[in-house]
Every structure is written in C-alpha cells, then in structure tokens.
Amino acid sequence: MTARAHRRRNALTGYALLAPSLFGLTCFLLFPVLVVLWLSFQQWDLISPARFVGLANYVSVLSDPIFGNSLLVTLVFVLIVIPIQTGLGLLAASLLTRGLPGSTILRTIYVLPWICAPLALGVVWNWIFAPTGGALNAILGTRIEWLTDPNLALPAVCAVVIWTNVGYVTLFFMAGLLNIPAHILEAAKLDGAGAVAMFWRIKLPLLRPTMFFVLVTSLISTFQIFDQVYALTGGGPDHRTDLVASHIYSEAFQLFDLGRAAVMAVVLLVILVAVTVAQQLYFRRRTTYDLSV
Amino acid sequence: MAKRSTIIAITVSAAIVVVGGVAAGFGIAGAANSGTKETVTVRLWDDQVAKAYATSFAKFEKANPNITVKTDIVPWANYFTKLRTDIAGNSVDDIFWVNAGNFIDYANNGNLLNITKTFGASAEKAWSPSVVKQYTANGSLWGVPQLADPGIGVFYNTALLKQAGIDPKTISTLHWDPTGKNDTLLPVLEKLTKDANGNNAASPNFDPTKIVQYGYNAANDLNALYINYLGSNGASMQKGDQFTFDSPKGIQAFQYLVDLINKYHVSPSAADTNTDGSFSLNQFTQGKMALFQSGSYNLANIKQGAAFSWGIAGMPAGPAGAISVTNGVVAAANAHTKHPDAVKKVLAWLGSAQGSAAIGATGSASPAVTGAQQVYLDYWKTQNADVSPLYSVLKNGTVQAPQGANWMAAQNAFGPIFEDIFLGRTPVAAGLKQAQDAANAAIK
C-alpha cells in the first residue's frame, strides 16, 4: 500500500468515526441555531403561517425596557452566583482532598443536587421557602416571604442555584488538585511554604486550566438557567428574577411570539460567545504549567 | 490497523442505519398491521373526569370494537402551552379539551373541526345553551360541550361555623359593600379567622402573623373570586374582547378583596396563594379555613379531601346582587386528524347522554349534555350535598366569562400585575390601569 493510499484510508476512517458526532452537532446545534436566526426575522405564533418582518423584531426587542431589565437581572445573578459557587467549590475540594474521614460519602452527597432534575428541585425548594408551612420559616420560627418579596426573591433563587451546582464545581477542582504532583507540594513544604502560601502560590496557579474550564462552563450554564426560576418564581415578583432564559421561554411559550423570543436567543448567544472569547483571551495570556513532567 | 478501524467504523455506521431502519420499519409495520383497528386519543386536564371517561369509553369500545379510545391527561398548569406546541408540531391528540379563553385562536387558524358542519345545527339542542353560545364563533360551534360549570358558591365547614356561633343558613344571605355601610360579610369573616392564641380577627389582640384558621379564600383567582366580585358590583372583566375591569366599580371590587387579605387578614396572604393555586383548597380540606368560595369543579376534590361535615351556600352578594360567572368546557377535534370517521364517532358519543352520563355519575363535573345533568344532581343528592346554590345563583344574571383571541397573551400581560396588586405592593387603581392597558394591547 502506498503512503498516499494509507493516508487516504486514515482520513476516511477519521471521517467515518467523526460522522456520528458531526451528525449530532449539525442536527441538534447548528441547524437549531440557523432556525432561530431565520425565526428572528419572522412573526410566528406557532399556529398561523410565519410572516417575514425584516428587522422589526430586533427593533422591538432591543428597545424593550423589560428585556433590558431581564439582561440586567441576569448580569446581577451571574455576578452573585459565579464567585460564590466557585469559591465554595474550591473550598470544598481543598477540604475533601485532605483525606479526612467521611470524605468519600461527602463527595457523593455534594454531587447529589447536581444530578437531580432542576425542575424537581425547584418544586422541593418551593415547599421549603413557602411562607406558610414552609420548612425554612418553621426552622427560623418566623414568617418571611422568600419568593414574593422583591428584595429576597433573587438572593433566594441564587442560593438554590449555588446549592445545586457547587458539587459539580467541587468535582472538577478535586480532580485538578489531585492532579498536582506530590513532589511539587513536597518541595514547597521544604522551602517553608505554609498552608496559605501553598494554596495561593502553588495550588491555585496550577489549577488554572481547571479554573478556565469551570468558569467557562459555569458561566454559560448560569446564563442559561431556566428550570429553577420557572419552578420557584416564574420570573416574578415584579420581574425581579426575570432571567433571560426564563424571559425567552415566557415570550415563546406564554405569549407565543416566537420571532421576538428568537431575537432574545440571538442576543444571549452573542453575549455568551463574547464572554467565552474574553475568558479565553484572559487565560491565554496567563502562564499554564505543564504537570506532565 | 487502519483497515481494522475502517471495518469498525463501517460496522458501527451500518449498525446505526440498520437499527434506525428496523425501528422505523416497526413503526410502519405497526401502522400497517393495525388494519381497520383505529386508536383515537382524547386530551384533557381533569384527572377526575378522565376516570369517568375511562368508564364511558369502555362502553363505547364495546359497541365499536374497531376503535380504541385513549385518554391523555396534561396538567392544567402547562395545558395550553403544550397544546399550542403540539399543534405546531402536528402531534396533537385527535380530540382535546379547550376552554373559552383559548378555542378562538385555534378555530380562526383552521385547527378545529367545525362541529356545526359535522353534526348539523340540530345537534346543538342536546347541549347546554350557555356552553353552545360560549363556543360559537363565526356562525359555527367549535367543540362538543362536555362540562357546564354552573355558578360559583361558598363551601362551608359546619363545625367551624358552629364554633363561631354562626348559623350556616345565614351564609347565603351575606353581602359585601365597598363603602362598608352595608357590609355583613366582613364581620362574619373576622369571627371565623383565628390566630394561634385563639383571638379572632375582630379582637385587638389578634396577631396576623400567626393565623391558624382563615375565614375566607380571597385571592388572585379569576373564576372563583374577582370576576364574580366585579359582576356583583356592576362592573365586568371584559365587554366583548375588550378588558373593562379598570372602572370605578372595578377598582372598588378589587380593593375590597385586597383589603380582606392585607388589611383585615381574614384570607391567606397572596404570598401563599399566588404561587400555589391549591393553597386555599388544601386549607379548607384540612379544616383550617371556614368558607371557601369556588365552583362545582372542586366538589369532587372537597368530597375526597374533607373529613368533616360541609355544605354549600350561595356566594355573597354585592351592591348589584350575587352575580356569578358560568363557564363551560368543550371537546374540540383536530381538523387534521388521521382518523376522521372514528373521531366523529367518539365526538358523537361524548355529546350523547349515554356517553356523558359517566361524568355526572361520579360527581366529577357537571355535564354539558343536558340529558346527563340529572345524573349529576342525583349523585350529589346521594352524597347528602345540596348543590342547588350553585345553580340558583344563575337566576340573578351572569357576568361575561373570559373570551377573545390571544386571551392567553392577555392573561400573561395582566397576570403579574394582578399578583402584585394582591400582594398589596401595587396600589389597586394604578395596578388595574396598567394591567388593563397591557391586557388590551395583548388581545387586540
């Protein structure tokens, strides 16, 4: 067999193996994105024929103060959730990698909320937060309207989301921490590094690739959160928890304005791509240590 | 090595194609092998009526061995969202329930079978005239009437009334007055509301943060509460398709309800009822609420859930009398069904006294087929429940039920504002103006 034929066969094999993934990616990602782009120029209520309206949906959405509020609420939500969730995940991972008794059980317990259906968790938390007969108020011995008080609703939703996701974040940080070669930590110890210095100067810099992955995936998933908000507050009270994904759902499936909902989805896509590229540029500029040697 | 990988790749791809093909083949074979046997699916939101349908369809299938009828229960909370997406995706059931606020969109878009054309105008004589009227648009009826809710009434807990020294017979005579001059309802509700220390709401020592027994279920509830308060004060929710609740009398009616919750504390906080539509029903069936204003749609739930003696009284009258809403539900048919003949047979069965008798026989709902209504009344008689107040209220006249294309969009526009009004966070007058503007913009 000639080298050329060998290369061709290799390439064909590669394409054949890639085909199922490519099929999935095209059908369930690229095609829906194209459909959403097409929809953003149409007026459609799901039952009557779609009608081309040019940029009218874009003008309507981008000048809509309620959508502007939704973007702002989402930004605040992300700024609360991501730092707390990442910090707690890092702390939990640091403690769980110390080999303390019961760590194995705790790892499983931490991840349990993340593997549960978000909508079911939302319903359970609704009971916990209920003003009358709710578990939280019963424990506190008071009556607080957690989900209908405009000042408390967003923090309450944030708390549920952080509680759900912290186990997932912890898992990745644990993997990152366990991947740090023992000889590096021993060398640092011999050089007199204490626990704090060890964390800030050795572990954290070596966790940079993990941190990048965790931040990118958390940020994207946090921007897209819908289930918990739908089950807990439905975007209320007074649009205080009206996150973009929840707003898109409401526009599409309660108001049946698919065109406007598609524009909102396009805006969310643009924001997510921009944030991901910015994160990538930020982390690329920083040194990444090769732990393979 | 490459050769081996190629073989594996080709084998995997071939397996996917074969498995897919076989699965698709089964689907085709399934349809082909069905022969003349057809399955008609019926979608509804009420699990109590679904049980009655099971009995009814068992009889139908006996008489029509080539047709199987399957019911599909979709919870009320997502019913109309799922219906719309399923119609868009061409995966909707052959027959499905619709309500007055939603049928017109589908009728206008050609999604529904025209009942008048299918069965002739004479068929309508067998059905409740108010429901026929409610679902007639563009000169045609768009669904076979199934439920005809009579009016709204007040369910009472006999023991709680007795404890407060109130004669159940007096409940039907209560009246409310937004000016407070001629109001006999509020003093009764105050007597019936108690805190953890045993003080009632009229007592200066009453602690509204520790209520253990509510007097009444004033809440952001269109069908049971505010549309009837609007009607009883000479106002209305809509005139035609236009929303008209923002009127001086409309503001008075809403203010009265909001005050029952936030000023007099005789009803649960909207923080409880806005997010949990069953909160008041559960409080009543648990014996923690004395009066529960609702309709026949909760009769079966109360019978099942309440382990105490209860009764039904007429709803409180307002300055314009006790004016209730009356509503119906129809079974509409998918205009593009693959089984048109079988669907017609099932619809005809649902519209017959024999087919609808099961609905009334279990007391689950009041049938809209007039020939089956007596069965319903007889059932509740055997249960020692006098449902006549739910019917007699209709003699006073009725308030227009929700209607209009884009009703759902309108409801989504005014809904969040109403939630804030009932929470006491938005002043009633300002909130109603904002809500009405939003609702009218959405429904046009």
XYZ file of C-alpha atoms in Angstrom:
737
model
C 0.000 0.000 0.000
C 1.412 3.395 -0.960
C 1.817 6.112 1.651
C -0.796 8.190 -0.163
C -3.369 5.401 -0.086
C -2.563 4.815 3.562
C -3.182 8.500 4.347
C -6.424 8.475 2.408
C -7.624 5.402 4.269
C -6.674 7.015 7.583
C -8.558 10.148 6.646
C -11.609 8.154 5.630
C -11.519 6.263 8.905
C -11.296 9.533 10.769
C -14.269 10.986 8.932
C -16.288 7.815 9.457
C -15.617 7.960 13.191
C -16.453 11.636 13.306
C -19.659 11.199 11.330
C -21.988 10.334 14.246
C -20.779 13.351 16.280
C -20.968 15.605 13.242
C -24.488 14.373 12.590
C -25.493 15.159 16.185
C -23.771 18.554 16.130
C -25.437 19.523 12.855
C -28.917 18.298 13.778
C -29.081 19.425 17.380
C -26.882 22.531 17.413
C -26.083 24.095 14.053
C -29.492 23.505 12.493
C -31.439 24.891 15.516
C -29.150 27.944 15.567
C -29.916 28.561 11.891
C -33.642 28.081 12.526
C -33.510 30.579 15.410
C -31.727 33.080 13.148
C -34.416 32.593 10.494
C -37.175 32.885 13.098
C -35.768 36.160 14.377
C -36.891 37.783 11.114
C -40.378 36.280 11.213
C -43.603 36.862 13.067
C -44.960 33.499 14.179
C -47.427 32.401 16.881
C -46.974 28.648 16.292
C -50.366 28.122 14.664
C -50.661 30.674 11.856
C -48.110 30.834 8.996
C -44.822 32.630 9.726
C -44.528 36.088 8.126
C -41.259 37.878 7.232
C -40.978 41.149 9.160
C -37.368 42.144 8.474
C -35.667 43.793 11.434
C -38.918 44.668 13.228
C -38.362 42.028 15.940
C -34.825 43.311 16.573
C -36.053 46.905 16.888
C -38.892 45.816 19.178
C -36.704 43.672 21.483
C -33.715 45.998 21.654
C -35.953 48.936 22.620
C -37.971 46.904 25.145
C -37.231 48.058 28.735
C -38.494 44.745 30.147
C -35.894 42.849 28.120
C -33.267 45.384 29.222
C -34.275 44.683 32.829
C -34.024 40.963 32.137
C -30.428 41.358 30.891
C -29.559 43.410 33.964
C -31.123 40.867 36.345
C -29.187 38.104 34.565
C -25.927 40.040 34.935
C -26.521 40.564 38.669
C -27.477 36.906 39.021
C -24.266 35.757 37.277
C -22.143 38.144 39.362
C -23.615 36.683 42.563
C -23.654 33.012 41.583
C -20.286 32.512 39.842
C -17.906 33.898 42.516
C -19.750 32.236 45.429
C -20.170 28.929 43.618
C -16.517 28.869 42.507
C -15.223 29.888 45.948
C -17.331 27.295 47.756
C -16.370 24.627 45.221
C -12.688 25.379 45.677
C -13.015 25.343 49.464
C -14.935 22.069 49.458
C -12.433 20.482 47.049
C -9.496 21.597 49.230
C -11.094 20.022 52.301
C -12.179 16.849 50.524
C -8.688 16.177 49.090
C -7.173 16.129 52.563
C -8.233 12.531 53.077
C -10.347 13.295 56.135
C -12.674 10.536 57.368
C -16.049 10.539 55.573
C -14.705 12.412 52.536
C -15.926 9.752 50.100
C -19.505 9.967 51.373
C -19.389 13.765 51.388
C -18.215 13.824 47.738
C -21.288 11.826 46.760
C -23.617 13.977 48.871
C -22.252 17.207 47.334
C -22.912 15.975 43.814
C -26.439 14.693 44.510
C -28.250 18.035 43.902
C -26.446 18.455 40.584
C -27.616 15.092 39.262
C -31.242 15.699 40.305
C -33.766 17.207 37.858
C -33.637 21.005 38.325
C -37.398 21.354 37.975
C -37.998 18.786 40.723
C -35.507 20.611 42.936
C -37.350 23.841 42.215
C -40.604 22.304 43.405
C -38.953 20.982 46.575
C -37.388 24.376 47.305
C -40.751 25.985 46.725
C -42.056 23.956 49.653
C -39.009 24.837 51.723
C -39.475 28.559 51.017
C -43.299 28.554 51.425
C -44.329 31.415 53.735
C -46.958 29.288 55.500
C -45.917 25.779 56.452
C -42.521 26.084 54.737
C -39.564 24.255 56.283
C -37.245 27.257 56.367
C -39.688 29.546 58.171
C -40.544 26.720 60.573
C -36.846 26.346 61.458
C -36.360 30.103 61.794
C -39.605 30.466 63.749
C -40.669 33.444 61.671
C -42.660 34.282 58.568
C -40.588 35.522 55.650
C -41.988 35.726 52.125
C -38.827 34.460 50.456
C -40.070 34.186 46.897
C -42.550 37.056 46.723
C -40.532 39.759 48.491
C -38.849 41.762 45.692
C -35.680 42.119 47.791
C -35.381 38.455 48.714
C -36.514 36.613 45.603
C -33.277 36.938 43.607
C -30.980 36.020 46.533
C -33.250 33.018 47.244
C -33.022 31.834 43.636
C -29.233 32.402 43.670
C -28.933 30.294 46.846
C -30.808 27.392 45.240
C -28.678 27.542 42.071
C -25.422 27.704 44.061
C -26.558 24.799 46.243
C -27.344 22.788 43.101
C -24.098 23.477 41.246
C -21.444 23.593 43.944
C -20.971 19.803 43.882
C -20.267 19.861 40.153
C -17.647 22.591 40.570
C -16.121 20.746 43.535
C -15.656 17.590 41.439
C -13.545 19.412 38.861
C -11.446 21.232 41.432
C -10.861 17.954 43.247
C -9.642 16.362 40.024
C -7.380 19.367 39.422
C -5.964 19.314 42.960
C -5.313 15.569 42.880
C -3.509 16.028 39.575
C -0.850 18.264 41.149
C 2.309 16.115 41.513
C 3.189 15.388 45.128
C 6.839 16.294 44.598
C 5.932 19.918 43.809
C 3.969 20.213 47.048
C 6.765 18.498 48.996
C 9.361 20.859 47.504
C 7.227 23.840 48.504
C 6.888 22.451 52.023
C 10.661 22.004 52.272
C 11.045 25.618 51.169
C 8.902 26.585 54.167
C 5.568 27.327 52.468
C 2.632 27.307 54.913
C -0.902 26.159 54.081
C -2.000 29.606 52.875
C 1.084 30.230 50.745
C 0.841 26.708 49.386
C -2.734 27.361 48.276
C -2.242 30.799 46.748
C 1.218 30.339 45.243
C 1.303 26.672 44.268
C -2.139 25.081 44.024
C -4.144 27.961 42.579
C -1.698 28.735 39.725
C -1.504 25.023 38.883
C -5.311 24.860 38.817
C -5.509 27.456 36.056
C -6.680 25.083 33.269
C -9.334 23.639 35.621
C -10.375 27.136 36.652
C -10.743 28.120 32.994
C -12.925 25.103 32.260
C -15.040 25.579 35.388
C -15.568 29.294 34.779
C -16.459 28.902 31.102
C -18.928 26.052 31.647
C -20.423 27.616 34.815
C -20.840 30.980 33.175
C -22.588 29.527 30.131
C -24.871 27.330 32.222
C -25.660 30.181 34.642
C -26.651 32.484 31.777
C -28.953 29.720 30.526
C -30.656 28.870 33.829
C -34.361 28.415 33.378
C -35.792 25.437 35.276
C -35.245 26.616 38.824
C -36.551 30.115 38.103
C -39.593 28.686 36.333
C -40.393 26.443 39.295
C -39.568 28.958 42.024
C -40.781 32.375 40.926
C -41.756 32.294 37.252
C -39.682 35.474 36.832
C -41.543 37.459 39.500
C -42.147 39.324 41.676
C -42.218 42.421 39.517
C -39.640 40.927 37.076
C -37.033 40.757 39.864
C -35.978 37.208 38.885
C -36.769 37.523 35.205
C -33.591 35.892 33.887
C -33.052 35.965 30.131
C -33.645 32.246 29.546
C -36.852 32.381 31.567
C -37.917 35.508 29.682
C -37.271 33.775 26.347
C -39.479 30.869 27.431
C -42.237 33.212 28.511
C -42.072 35.164 25.236
C -42.122 31.988 23.143
C -44.492 29.711 25.026
C -46.757 32.007 27.005
C -47.020 34.988 24.682
C -46.411 32.840 21.597
C -44.216 35.463 19.924
C -41.559 33.177 18.505
C -39.920 35.943 16.465
C -39.169 38.155 19.458
C -38.108 35.133 21.509
C -35.666 34.182 18.714
C -34.141 37.678 18.777
C -33.638 37.342 22.551
C -31.981 33.965 21.988
C -29.661 35.539 19.393
C -28.744 38.315 21.858
C -27.992 35.672 24.521
C -25.859 33.716 22.027
C -23.849 36.826 21.129
C -23.280 37.620 24.827
C -22.175 34.063 25.592
C -19.769 33.924 22.651
C -18.301 37.309 23.607
C -17.861 36.311 27.262
C -16.282 32.966 26.329
C -13.836 34.590 23.890
C -12.929 37.209 26.532
C -12.289 34.467 29.084
C -10.166 32.533 26.620
C -8.065 35.603 25.834
C -7.615 36.336 29.533
C -6.468 32.833 30.401
C -4.287 32.513 27.290
C -2.211 35.476 28.428
C -1.523 33.782 31.765
C 1.161 31.079 32.183
C -0.053 27.492 32.196
C 2.200 24.984 33.946
C 2.869 21.622 32.356
C 2.377 18.977 35.017
C 3.195 16.027 32.787
C 6.944 16.030 33.643
C -4.532 -1.179 11.846
C -6.230 1.316 9.600
C -8.050 -1.498 7.907
C -9.367 -2.700 11.269
C -10.523 0.825 12.232
C -12.252 1.199 8.913
C -14.090 -2.062 9.444
C -15.144 -0.965 12.953
C -16.277 2.438 11.699
C -18.245 0.966 8.836
C -19.755 -1.655 11.152
C -20.824 1.000 13.666
C -22.312 3.215 10.944
C -24.073 0.243 9.393
C -25.422 -0.756 12.801
C -26.857 2.747 13.301
C -28.510 2.613 9.892
C -29.825 -0.917 10.478
C -31.128 -0.161 13.977
C -32.752 3.047 12.728
C -34.214 1.240 9.774
C -35.557 -1.594 11.872
C -37.078 0.856 14.362
C -38.685 2.834 11.557
C -39.825 -0.410 9.987
C -41.538 -1.411 13.188
C -43.325 1.912 13.202
C -44.518 1.414 9.662
C -45.340 -2.222 10.311
C -47.235 -1.199 13.447
C -49.438 1.118 11.464
C -49.841 -1.285 8.603
C -50.703 -4.232 10.826
C -53.360 -2.254 12.656
C -55.714 -2.961 9.780
C -59.097 -1.377 10.416
C -58.473 -1.036 14.152
C -58.027 2.647 14.960
C -56.919 4.462 18.076
C -58.408 7.826 18.932
C -56.676 9.889 21.617
C -58.503 12.352 23.857
C -56.580 15.029 25.780
C -57.930 16.738 28.902
C -56.627 18.317 32.089
C -59.015 16.927 34.695
C -57.997 13.582 36.192
C -61.405 13.153 37.865
C -63.209 13.409 34.535
C -60.528 11.197 32.957
C -61.639 8.433 35.341
C -65.247 8.957 34.238
C -64.132 8.917 30.594
C -62.463 5.538 31.178
C -65.846 4.100 32.181
C -67.588 5.822 29.288
C -65.038 4.754 26.660
C -65.154 1.148 27.853
C -68.833 1.121 26.823
C -68.031 2.885 23.556
C -65.320 0.356 22.679
C -67.734 -2.490 23.300
C -70.127 -1.011 20.769
C -67.280 -0.064 18.408
C -64.742 -2.904 18.582
C -62.588 -1.367 15.841
C -61.953 1.822 17.767
C -59.804 2.158 20.862
C -60.004 5.421 22.802
C -57.079 6.505 24.943
C -57.113 9.462 27.297
C -54.110 11.684 27.767
C -54.033 13.870 30.909
C -51.955 17.034 30.643
C -51.776 19.084 33.866
C -53.643 22.389 33.802
C -50.502 24.442 34.531
C -48.966 23.578 31.138
C -52.052 22.520 29.228
C -52.377 25.359 26.762
C -48.642 25.785 26.236
C -48.307 22.115 25.364
C -51.434 22.197 23.229
C -50.067 25.055 21.140
C -46.639 23.454 20.644
C -48.194 20.082 19.839
C -50.497 21.657 17.273
C -47.463 23.416 15.752
C -45.569 20.115 15.737
C -48.558 18.247 14.279
C -48.508 15.869 17.246
C -51.684 16.895 18.998
C -54.304 14.345 20.059
C -57.333 13.650 17.871
C -59.705 15.225 20.393
C -58.728 17.753 23.040
C -60.429 19.926 25.617
C -60.314 23.684 25.160
C -61.667 26.492 27.291
C -63.418 29.686 26.291
C -60.288 31.808 26.502
C -58.343 29.627 24.103
C -60.571 27.996 21.483
C -60.950 31.002 19.215
C -57.245 31.120 18.235
C -57.463 27.552 17.002
C -60.843 27.998 15.344
C -59.578 31.047 13.431
C -56.493 29.168 12.260
C -58.370 26.160 10.916
C -57.087 23.743 13.570
C -60.537 22.685 14.792
C -63.238 20.559 13.251
C -66.378 22.598 12.616
C -68.996 20.915 14.827
C -71.969 22.660 13.234
C -70.935 21.432 9.775
C -70.103 17.947 11.058
C -73.235 17.211 13.082
C -75.668 19.853 11.853
C -77.177 22.715 13.847
C -79.896 20.458 15.271
C -77.317 18.512 17.302
C -76.817 21.602 19.480
C -80.253 21.119 21.028
C -78.847 18.306 23.166
C -76.272 20.544 24.799
C -76.276 23.298 27.413
C -77.288 26.508 25.581
C -74.863 28.685 27.567
C -71.910 26.488 26.564
C -73.047 26.345 22.937
C -73.245 30.145 22.924
C -69.823 30.475 24.554
C -68.112 28.329 21.916
C -69.933 29.615 18.857
C -67.847 31.915 16.688
C -68.180 32.924 13.034
C -71.590 31.228 12.975
C -70.302 27.790 13.961
C -69.801 25.723 17.076
C -66.172 24.582 17.559
C -66.397 21.824 20.142
C -68.772 19.282 21.634
C -69.864 20.655 25.043
C -68.587 18.485 27.865
C -68.738 20.421 31.114
C -71.165 23.127 32.107
C -69.998 24.560 35.374
C -72.999 26.173 37.000
C -72.346 29.242 39.125
C -69.996 29.956 41.999
C -70.925 29.258 45.615
C -69.389 29.105 49.071
C -68.355 25.801 50.661
C -68.507 25.962 54.446
C -67.086 23.912 57.303
C -70.070 23.234 59.556
C -68.029 22.716 62.734
C -66.035 25.933 62.344
C -69.249 27.922 61.816
C -70.753 26.309 64.892
C -67.674 27.151 66.977
C -68.048 30.812 65.964
C -71.790 30.729 66.671
C -72.775 31.255 63.063
C -75.802 29.543 61.555
C -74.878 28.010 58.159
C -78.238 29.210 56.791
C -77.111 32.821 57.175
C -74.103 32.385 54.855
C -76.292 32.646 51.736
C -77.631 35.989 52.988
C -74.247 37.686 53.442
C -73.471 40.762 51.415
C -70.445 42.956 50.953
C -70.313 46.683 50.455
C -67.216 48.555 49.264
C -68.313 51.606 51.271
C -68.554 49.458 54.414
C -72.009 50.789 55.302
C -73.992 47.689 54.470
C -71.347 45.011 54.857
C -72.351 41.824 56.670
C -69.647 39.633 55.142
C -66.574 41.148 56.808
C -67.804 40.837 60.433
C -68.553 37.144 59.835
C -65.132 36.564 58.252
C -63.460 38.310 61.189
C -65.261 35.997 63.595
C -64.118 32.975 61.605
C -60.427 33.945 61.419
C -58.271 32.946 64.398
C -54.663 33.300 65.453
C -52.559 30.822 67.433
C -53.722 32.395 70.719
C -57.390 31.844 69.885
C -58.111 35.522 69.161
C -60.381 36.207 66.203
C -59.648 38.905 63.620
C -62.053 41.346 65.269
C -60.050 41.236 68.506
C -57.495 43.987 69.176
C -55.082 41.245 70.325
C -55.313 39.384 67.012
C -51.835 38.528 65.621
C -51.993 38.382 61.781
C -48.554 36.757 61.607
C -49.822 33.672 63.450
C -53.089 32.802 61.745
C -54.180 29.196 62.290
C -57.674 29.450 60.834
C -58.745 31.573 57.874
C -62.237 32.915 57.407
C -62.277 33.012 53.594
C -60.209 32.471 50.446
C -59.996 35.956 48.870
C -57.188 35.614 46.307
C -55.928 36.341 42.819
C -58.386 33.805 41.380
C -60.350 34.867 38.330
C -63.044 32.209 38.142
C -63.855 31.774 41.823
C -63.262 35.286 43.104
C -62.594 38.521 41.304
C -64.716 38.127 38.161
C -67.717 37.482 40.452
C -66.862 40.458 42.680
C -66.662 42.600 39.541
C -70.072 41.343 38.395
C -71.589 41.758 41.851
C -70.512 45.409 41.924
C -71.937 46.182 38.484
C -68.526 46.019 36.786
C -67.110 43.471 34.343
C -63.871 41.805 33.386
C -64.490 42.227 29.648
C -67.074 43.609 27.282
C -66.701 41.582 24.127
C -62.984 41.088 23.751
C -62.056 44.403 25.407
C -60.957 44.436 29.052
C -63.045 46.750 31.198
C -62.059 45.929 34.796
C -60.378 49.317 35.273
C -63.537 51.237 36.159
C -64.557 52.969 39.421
C -66.715 49.964 40.354
C -63.992 47.563 39.241
C -61.468 49.332 41.469
C -63.902 49.103 44.411
C -64.372 45.359 43.877
C -60.642 44.637 43.724
C -59.930 46.949 46.666
C -62.473 45.052 48.765
C -60.776 41.710 48.013
C -57.263 43.084 48.548
C -58.329 44.567 51.887
C -59.744 41.220 53.034
C -56.214 39.857 52.592
C -53.879 42.675 53.566
C -55.949 44.963 55.809
C -58.305 42.643 57.663
C -56.205 39.440 57.346
C -59.253 37.180 57.005
C -57.773 35.424 53.959
C -54.341 33.888 53.296
C -51.548 36.144 52.109
C -51.109 36.348 48.344
C -47.532 35.204 49.020
C -49.118 31.811 49.686
C -51.870 31.787 47.073
C -50.092 33.453 44.113
C -47.562 30.652 43.824
C -49.770 27.774 44.961
C -53.181 27.695 43.309
C -54.317 24.844 45.589
C -53.317 26.552 48.839
C -56.832 27.634 49.839
C -58.432 24.357 48.767
C -55.901 22.497 50.913
C -56.516 24.817 53.870
C -60.244 24.186 53.575
C -59.966 20.407 53.263
C -57.545 20.371 56.209
C -60.138 22.172 58.325
C -58.127 25.406 58.535
C -60.490 27.592 56.519
C -64.154 28.190 57.317
C -65.510 29.494 53.993
C -64.157 28.547 50.578
C -65.659 30.270 47.545
C -65.400 28.049 44.482
C -67.381 26.148 41.862
C -68.612 22.688 41.015
C -65.129 21.893 39.681
C -63.986 21.488 43.302
C -66.927 19.407 44.538
C -65.179 16.076 43.976
C -61.911 17.371 45.485
C -63.720 18.537 48.615
C -65.666 15.317 48.910
C -62.418 13.355 48.675
C -60.324 15.621 50.889
C -62.637 16.904 53.622
C -63.074 14.563 56.574
C -65.638 16.848 58.222
C -69.219 17.928 57.693
C -69.511 20.590 54.978
C -72.169 22.286 52.902
C -72.661 24.754 50.063
C -74.193 28.215 50.377
C -74.854 30.971 47.868
C -71.972 33.344 47.193
C -72.056 36.741 48.959
C -73.997 39.452 47.181
C -72.505 42.794 46.269
C -74.254 46.112 45.625
C -75.515 44.701 42.282
C -76.534 41.351 43.778
C -74.796 37.977 43.655
C -73.626 37.855 40.054
C -71.632 34.794 39.124
C -69.647 33.665 36.135
C -70.689 30.492 34.353
C -68.341 28.572 32.198
C -68.180 25.536 30.007
C -65.580 23.255 28.518
C -65.777 21.572 25.134
C -64.049 18.661 23.439
C -62.672 20.022 20.179
C -61.362 17.822 17.400
C -58.148 18.126 15.457
C -59.181 19.229 11.950
C -56.228 17.297 10.528
C -56.785 14.009 12.359
C -55.757 10.813 10.584
C -58.932 9.105 11.799
C -61.778 11.470 10.838
C -64.527 8.859 10.868
C -63.506 7.353 14.189
C -63.144 10.845 15.680
C -66.679 11.733 14.586
C -67.989 8.585 16.273
C -66.155 9.404 19.521
C -67.377 13.021 19.423
C -70.947 11.869 18.847
C -70.577 9.531 21.839
C -69.188 12.321 24.037
C -72.091 14.523 23.006
C -74.711 11.913 23.852
C -76.470 11.495 27.201
C -75.189 7.926 27.391
C -71.584 8.958 26.711
C -71.623 11.854 29.181
C -73.535 10.058 31.920
C -70.317 8.749 33.493
C -69.117 12.331 34.087
C -72.169 13.061 36.185
C -72.417 9.603 37.727
C -69.214 10.019 39.710
C -69.960 13.639 40.509
C -66.655 14.657 38.981
C -68.186 17.516 36.992
C -71.464 18.858 35.749
C -72.057 17.510 32.211
C -72.912 19.945 29.435
C -75.101 17.328 27.745
C -78.451 18.304 29.195
C -79.745 14.717 29.160
C -76.906 13.696 31.510
C -77.258 16.538 34.012
C -79.876 14.877 36.191
C -77.428 12.024 36.878
C -75.042 14.579 38.329
C -77.683 16.173 40.554
C -78.850 12.730 41.696
C -75.306 11.713 42.556
C -74.772 14.667 44.877
C -78.169 14.075 46.452
C -76.999 10.589 47.402
C -73.920 12.197 48.932
C -76.117 14.496 51.043
C -74.710 17.560 49.303
C -77.184 20.189 48.203
C -75.643 21.716 45.074
C -78.669 23.888 44.302
C -76.966 27.173 45.413
C -74.540 26.714 42.513
C -77.491 26.739 40.116
C -79.835 29.207 41.795
C -77.216 31.984 41.680
C -77.510 31.990 37.888
C -81.065 33.333 38.185
C -79.562 36.699 39.217
C -77.842 37.038 35.839
C -74.223 36.327 34.960
C -71.006 38.220 34.322
C -69.286 37.650 30.986
C -66.737 34.819 31.084
C -63.250 35.353 29.603
C -63.164 35.386 25.827
C -61.210 36.550 22.814
C -58.340 35.548 20.568
C -54.950 35.982 22.279
C -56.609 35.550 25.681
C -53.530 33.705 26.923
C -51.232 36.542 25.869
C -53.568 39.000 27.610
C -53.594 36.881 30.756
C -49.803 36.815 30.727
C -49.813 40.587 30.403
C -52.162 41.370 33.315
C -51.299 38.319 35.469
C -48.018 39.535 37.033
C -49.590 42.949 37.763
C -52.558 41.318 39.497
C -50.107 39.270 41.580
C -48.526 42.485 42.840
C -51.927 44.067 43.481
C -52.996 41.131 45.646
C -49.653 41.168 47.452
C -50.517 44.752 48.370
C -47.360 46.073 46.694
C -49.085 47.896 43.841
C -51.985 50.259 44.631
C -55.222 48.862 43.194
C -56.165 51.818 40.974
C -52.695 52.239 39.448
C -52.271 48.499 39.031
C -55.628 47.980 37.325
C -54.946 50.774 34.851
C -51.557 49.321 33.988
C -52.993 45.791 33.777
C -55.898 46.804 31.576
C -53.665 48.703 29.137
C -51.337 45.699 28.925
C -54.226 43.234 28.504
C -55.950 45.251 25.789
C -52.653 45.703 23.934
C -52.097 41.944 24.034
C -55.587 40.862 22.994
C -56.038 43.191 20.005
